[in-house]
Amino acid sequence: MQFLLILTRCAVILSLLSLGFSVSALGASAPQMLRPASALTANDLVVIVNEADPLSVKIADYYGRKRGIPSNQIVRVRFDPAMKVMKPEQFEAIKTEVDAQTPDHVQAFVLTWLQPFRVDCMSITTAFAAGYNQKFCAKGCLNTRKSPYFASESAKPYKDYQWRPSIILAGRNFEEAKKLIDRGIAADYTHPKGSAYLLQTNDKARSSRAALFPRISESFSGTWPVNFLKREFIKDKSDVMFYFTGLTHVPHIQDNRYPPGAVADHLTSTGGVLTGSKQMSIIEWIEAGVTGSYGAVVEPCNFPEKFPHPGVLMFYYLRGSTLIESYWKSVARPGQGIFVGEPLAKPFAYPAKKF
């Protein structure tokens, strides 16, 4: 298994290089490759609550109790929950307030609302992670600022990079949010059996990641079942742990079964527009039963670097990292994309030994 992990990491590096990704952070030594990956805990999170949104308050209260978030790490702010896009000056005031209440040891943020999902031209999760910055935005088909956390072995992103990876933990109603939280908790340490499905669809523009898929499938051979398929969808599958595709709308997602901790996303222009999108919102993945997803909040063009690299995500997740760590480490340029899910889900981790 250790040798296979080395081969997998080498293959991931090669696939990244072939598409022009920056992989300096992947130059770890062999001993590092063999270690289980990091896994954040409740003590590493701050949960941010919008007190003007009763649903946000209810979600934060439930999550705090279920995950045992320290009470001083529930940070309360207030803003209009009806707005979809927050202005930079308002965001910066809220971010200053949050940072002032966040203990230095905290490594990540959890946001308990669906909107706003943008700050001006960038996603709200990246804005909370790294601060509002126009370098994360692009008018037209241009690249955006890189993430130093991408494909890194860092266990402490705030300590190492002054970034706190952030994720939306919410739903259209409390029942959907509760199901998401419960799935994430149920996933821990389960080591589920399952498969990955990497689909190259007839939508060529949205299948830009498909160039990665054959090498990923080959590199995980013997480690994890990976199905590289040239088709529009999968249906009636009972083992969908990973599902990556590219379409404006993905059919039959409700007709598959997703083990707790599963992740899925579709490369398209506005999948991260969480309310009112003309394309399929990533919230539909969550409602279908997955535990984490990612999508663009503004037009990113179809640069693969702006979307999750499935090989990188699986590499960290299968080694025991949490969902938030694995997803964030898989996106080289996250400025225009949003993360949604239960951050601490860690299906492939092992419980800490008690002495």
Coordinates of C-alpha atoms in Angstrom, one line a residue, residues 13-325:
I13 CA 2.7 15.1 -10.3
L14 CA 3.1 14.0 -13.9
S15 CA -0.6 14.7 -14.7
L16 CA -0.3 18.2 -13.2
L17 CA 2.8 19.0 -15.1
S18 CA 1.2 17.9 -18.4
L19 CA -1.5 20.5 -17.9
G20 CA 0.8 23.3 -16.8
F21 CA 0.0 23.2 -13.1
S22 CA 2.5 24.6 -10.6
V23 CA 3.7 21.7 -8.5
S24 CA 6.5 23.0 -6.4
A25 CA 4.5 22.1 -3.3
L26 CA 4.5 18.5 -4.4
G27 CA 8.2 18.0 -4.0
A28 CA 7.9 16.2 -0.7
S29 CA 10.3 13.5 0.3
A30 CA 9.4 9.9 0.2
P31 CA 8.9 9.6 4.0
Q32 CA 6.3 12.4 3.9
M33 CA 4.4 10.5 1.2
L34 CA 4.1 7.5 3.4
R35 CA 2.6 9.2 6.4
P36 CA -1.1 9.5 6.9
A37 CA -2.3 12.9 5.9
S38 CA -3.4 15.6 8.4
A39 CA -6.9 15.7 9.7
L40 CA -8.3 18.9 11.2
T41 CA -10.5 18.7 14.4
A42 CA -13.3 20.7 16.0
N43 CA -10.7 22.7 17.8
D44 CA -9.3 23.9 14.5
L45 CA -12.6 25.5 13.3
V46 CA -14.4 28.7 13.8
V47 CA -18.1 28.6 12.9
I48 CA -19.4 31.9 11.7
V49 CA -23.1 32.7 12.3
N50 CA -25.3 35.3 10.7
E51 CA -27.5 36.4 13.6
A52 CA -29.9 38.1 11.2
D53 CA -30.6 34.6 9.6
P54 CA -32.6 32.2 11.8
L55 CA -31.6 29.3 9.7
S56 CA -27.9 30.1 10.1
V57 CA -28.3 30.3 13.8
K58 CA -30.1 27.0 13.9
I59 CA -27.5 25.3 11.7
A60 CA -24.6 26.6 13.8
D61 CA -26.2 25.6 17.0
Y62 CA -26.8 22.0 15.8
Y63 CA -23.3 21.7 14.3
G64 CA -21.6 23.1 17.3
R65 CA -23.3 20.6 19.6
K66 CA -22.8 17.6 17.2
R67 CA -19.1 18.3 16.5
G68 CA -18.2 19.7 19.9
I69 CA -17.0 23.1 18.6
P70 CA -15.7 25.2 21.5
S71 CA -18.2 27.9 22.5
N72 CA -15.6 30.6 22.0
Q73 CA -15.2 29.5 18.4
I74 CA -18.7 30.3 17.4
V75 CA -18.4 33.8 16.0
R76 CA -21.6 35.9 15.5
V77 CA -22.0 38.6 12.9
R78 CA -25.0 40.3 11.4
F79 CA -25.9 41.2 7.8
D80 CA -28.8 41.0 5.4
P81 CA -29.4 37.3 4.5
A82 CA -31.3 38.3 1.4
M83 CA -28.3 39.5 -0.5
K84 CA -26.5 37.2 -2.9
V85 CA -23.4 39.4 -3.5
M86 CA -21.7 41.3 -0.7
K87 CA -19.9 44.5 -1.4
P88 CA -16.1 44.5 -0.6
E89 CA -16.3 47.2 2.0
Q90 CA -19.0 45.5 4.0
F91 CA -17.2 42.2 3.8
E92 CA -14.0 43.7 5.0
A93 CA -15.7 45.1 8.0
I94 CA -17.2 41.7 8.8
K95 CA -13.9 39.9 8.2
T96 CA -12.2 42.3 10.6
E97 CA -14.8 41.5 13.2
V98 CA -14.4 37.8 12.7
D99 CA -10.6 37.8 12.7
A100 CA -10.6 39.8 16.0
Q101 CA -12.6 37.0 17.6
T102 CA -10.7 34.1 16.1
P103 CA -8.1 32.4 18.3
D104 CA -4.7 32.1 16.6
H105 CA -4.7 28.3 16.7
V106 CA -7.8 28.2 14.4
Q107 CA -7.0 26.9 10.9
A108 CA -10.3 27.0 9.0
F109 CA -13.7 28.8 8.8
V110 CA -17.2 27.3 8.5
L111 CA -20.0 29.6 7.1
T112 CA -23.5 28.6 8.0
W113 CA -25.5 30.3 5.2
L114 CA -26.2 29.9 1.4
Q115 CA -26.1 33.6 0.6
P116 CA -24.3 35.7 0.1
F117 CA -22.1 33.3 -1.9
R118 CA -20.0 36.0 -3.5
V119 CA -18.0 39.1 -2.5
D120 CA -18.0 41.3 -5.5
C121 CA -16.2 39.1 -8.2
M122 CA -14.9 36.3 -6.0
S123 CA -16.3 33.5 -3.9
I124 CA -17.1 34.1 -0.3
T125 CA -15.2 31.0 0.8
T126 CA -12.0 32.2 -0.7
A127 CA -12.7 35.8 0.5
F128 CA -12.9 34.4 4.1
A129 CA -9.9 32.1 3.5
A130 CA -7.4 34.7 2.2
G131 CA -9.2 38.1 2.3
Y132 CA -10.8 40.1 -0.5
N133 CA -8.4 40.7 -3.3
Q134 CA -9.0 41.6 -7.0
K135 CA -6.2 39.1 -7.9
F136 CA -8.6 36.3 -7.3
C137 CA -10.9 37.8 -10.0
A138 CA -10.7 37.9 -13.8
K139 CA -12.6 39.8 -16.5
G140 CA -12.6 37.3 -19.4
C141 CA -10.5 34.2 -19.8
L142 CA -7.6 35.1 -17.5
N143 CA -5.9 33.1 -14.8
T144 CA -6.3 34.2 -11.1
R145 CA -4.1 34.1 -8.0
K146 CA -2.7 30.7 -7.0
S147 CA -3.3 29.1 -3.7
P148 CA -0.2 28.3 -1.7
Y149 CA -2.1 25.5 0.0
F150 CA -2.7 23.6 -3.3
A151 CA -1.3 20.1 -3.2
S152 CA 0.7 20.8 -0.1
E153 CA 1.6 18.6 2.8
S154 CA 0.7 21.4 5.2
A155 CA -1.3 20.4 8.3
K156 CA -1.7 24.0 9.5
P157 CA -2.7 26.3 6.6
Y158 CA -3.1 29.4 8.7
K159 CA 0.2 28.8 10.5
D160 CA 2.0 28.1 7.2
Y161 CA 0.3 30.5 4.8
Q162 CA -2.0 32.8 6.7
W163 CA -4.9 31.2 4.9
R164 CA -7.9 29.7 6.6
P165 CA -9.7 27.4 4.2
S166 CA -13.4 28.1 4.4
I167 CA -16.5 26.1 3.5
I168 CA -20.3 26.6 3.4
L169 CA -22.2 24.3 5.7
A170 CA -25.9 24.9 5.0
G171 CA -28.9 23.8 3.0
R172 CA -32.2 25.2 1.6
N173 CA -33.8 24.3 4.9
F174 CA -32.8 23.0 8.2
E175 CA -33.6 19.4 7.4
E176 CA -31.2 19.4 4.4
A177 CA -28.5 21.0 6.5
K178 CA -29.0 18.5 9.3
K179 CA -28.8 15.6 6.9
L180 CA -25.5 17.0 5.6
I181 CA -24.1 17.4 9.1
D182 CA -25.2 13.9 10.1
R183 CA -23.7 12.4 6.9
G184 CA -20.3 14.0 7.6
I185 CA -20.2 12.7 11.2
A186 CA -21.4 9.2 10.1
A187 CA -18.5 9.1 7.6
D188 CA -15.7 9.3 10.1
Y189 CA -13.3 6.3 10.3
T190 CA -15.7 4.1 8.2
H191 CA -13.2 3.2 5.4
P192 CA -16.1 2.7 3.0
K193 CA -15.9 0.6 -0.1
G194 CA -16.7 2.5 -3.2
S195 CA -15.5 3.7 -6.6
A196 CA -14.6 6.9 -8.4
Y197 CA -16.3 7.9 -11.6
L198 CA -14.6 10.3 -13.9
L199 CA -16.8 11.2 -16.8
Q200 CA -15.8 12.7 -20.2
T201 CA -19.0 14.0 -21.6
N202 CA -19.9 15.2 -25.1
D203 CA -19.7 18.8 -23.7
K204 CA -16.1 19.4 -24.8
A205 CA -15.8 22.8 -23.2
R206 CA -16.9 21.5 -19.8
S207 CA -14.8 18.3 -20.1
S208 CA -11.5 20.2 -19.9
R209 CA -10.5 18.1 -16.9
A210 CA -10.9 14.9 -18.9
A211 CA -7.3 15.1 -20.1
L212 CA -6.3 14.3 -16.5
F213 CA -8.7 11.3 -16.2
P214 CA -6.8 8.4 -17.9
R215 CA -3.6 9.0 -15.9
I216 CA -5.6 9.3 -12.7
S217 CA -7.3 6.1 -13.4
E218 CA -4.1 4.3 -14.2
S219 CA -2.2 5.8 -11.1
F220 CA -4.9 4.6 -8.6
S221 CA -5.0 1.1 -10.0
G222 CA -4.6 -1.3 -7.1
T223 CA -5.3 1.4 -4.6
W224 CA -8.8 2.5 -5.3
P225 CA -11.3 1.6 -8.1
V226 CA -11.4 4.5 -10.7
N227 CA -13.7 4.3 -13.7
F228 CA -12.9 6.6 -16.6
L229 CA -16.0 6.7 -18.7
K230 CA -17.0 8.5 -21.9
R231 CA -20.6 9.0 -21.3
E232 CA -23.1 11.7 -20.1
F233 CA -24.1 10.3 -16.7
I234 CA -24.1 7.3 -14.4
K235 CA -27.3 5.8 -13.0
D236 CA -28.3 3.2 -10.4
K237 CA -24.7 2.9 -9.0
S238 CA -24.5 2.0 -5.3
D239 CA -20.9 2.8 -4.7
V240 CA -20.3 6.4 -5.8
M241 CA -17.6 7.8 -3.5
F242 CA -16.2 10.2 -6.0
Y243 CA -18.0 11.6 -9.1
F244 CA -16.4 14.3 -11.4
T245 CA -17.9 15.4 -14.6
G246 CA -18.6 18.4 -16.8
L247 CA -22.1 19.5 -17.8
T248 CA -24.5 22.4 -17.2
H249 CA -27.0 19.9 -15.7
V250 CA -26.1 16.4 -14.6
P251 CA -29.0 13.9 -14.9
H252 CA -29.9 11.0 -12.6
I253 CA -27.8 12.1 -9.7
Q254 CA -30.7 11.1 -7.4
D255 CA -30.6 7.6 -8.8
N256 CA -27.2 6.8 -7.3
R257 CA -26.2 5.9 -3.8
Y258 CA -23.4 7.9 -2.2
P259 CA -21.7 6.6 1.0
P260 CA -21.3 9.1 3.8
G261 CA -18.3 11.3 3.0
A262 CA -18.8 11.1 -0.8
V263 CA -17.8 14.1 -2.9
A264 CA -19.0 15.2 -6.4
D265 CA -18.8 18.2 -8.6
H266 CA -19.4 19.3 -12.2
L267 CA -17.3 21.7 -14.2
T268 CA -19.6 24.5 -15.4
S269 CA -19.8 28.3 -15.3
T270 CA -22.1 28.9 -12.4
G271 CA -22.5 25.7 -10.4
G272 CA -21.5 27.6 -7.3
V273 CA -24.3 30.1 -7.7
L274 CA -26.2 28.6 -4.8
T275 CA -29.5 30.3 -5.3
G276 CA -31.2 31.3 -8.6
S277 CA -28.7 29.7 -11.0
K278 CA -29.8 28.8 -14.5
Q279 CA -27.3 26.0 -14.4
M280 CA -27.4 23.1 -11.9
S281 CA -26.4 24.3 -8.5
I282 CA -23.9 22.2 -6.5
I283 CA -26.6 22.2 -3.8
E284 CA -28.3 19.6 -5.9
W285 CA -25.3 17.3 -5.3
I286 CA -25.7 17.8 -1.5
E287 CA -29.4 17.1 -1.7
A288 CA -28.7 13.9 -3.7
G289 CA -26.6 12.6 -0.8
V290 CA -23.0 13.7 -1.2
T291 CA -21.1 15.3 1.6
G292 CA -19.1 17.9 -0.3
S293 CA -19.0 19.8 -3.6
Y294 CA -17.5 22.7 -5.4
G295 CA -18.6 25.1 -8.1
A296 CA -17.9 28.5 -9.8
V297 CA -19.7 31.6 -8.6
V298 CA -18.8 33.7 -11.7
E299 CA -17.7 32.8 -15.2
P300 CA -14.2 31.2 -14.7
C301 CA -13.7 29.9 -18.3
N302 CA -12.9 26.2 -18.4
F303 CA -9.4 26.3 -16.9
P304 CA -8.8 23.0 -15.1
E305 CA -6.7 24.8 -12.5
K306 CA -9.9 26.7 -11.3
F307 CA -11.6 23.4 -10.5
P308 CA -10.7 20.4 -8.3
H309 CA -8.1 18.0 -9.5
P310 CA -9.7 14.6 -8.8
G311 CA -6.3 12.9 -8.4
V312 CA -5.1 15.4 -5.8
L313 CA -8.4 15.3 -3.9
M314 CA -8.5 11.5 -3.7
F315 CA -4.8 11.3 -2.8
Y316 CA -5.3 13.3 0.4
Y317 CA -8.8 12.1 1.2
L318 CA -7.8 8.4 1.0
R319 CA -4.8 9.1 3.2
G320 CA -7.1 10.3 6.0
S321 CA -7.4 14.1 5.5
T322 CA -10.7 15.8 6.2
L323 CA -13.1 16.9 3.4
I324 CA -12.1 20.6 3.8
E325 CA -8.4 19.9 3.6

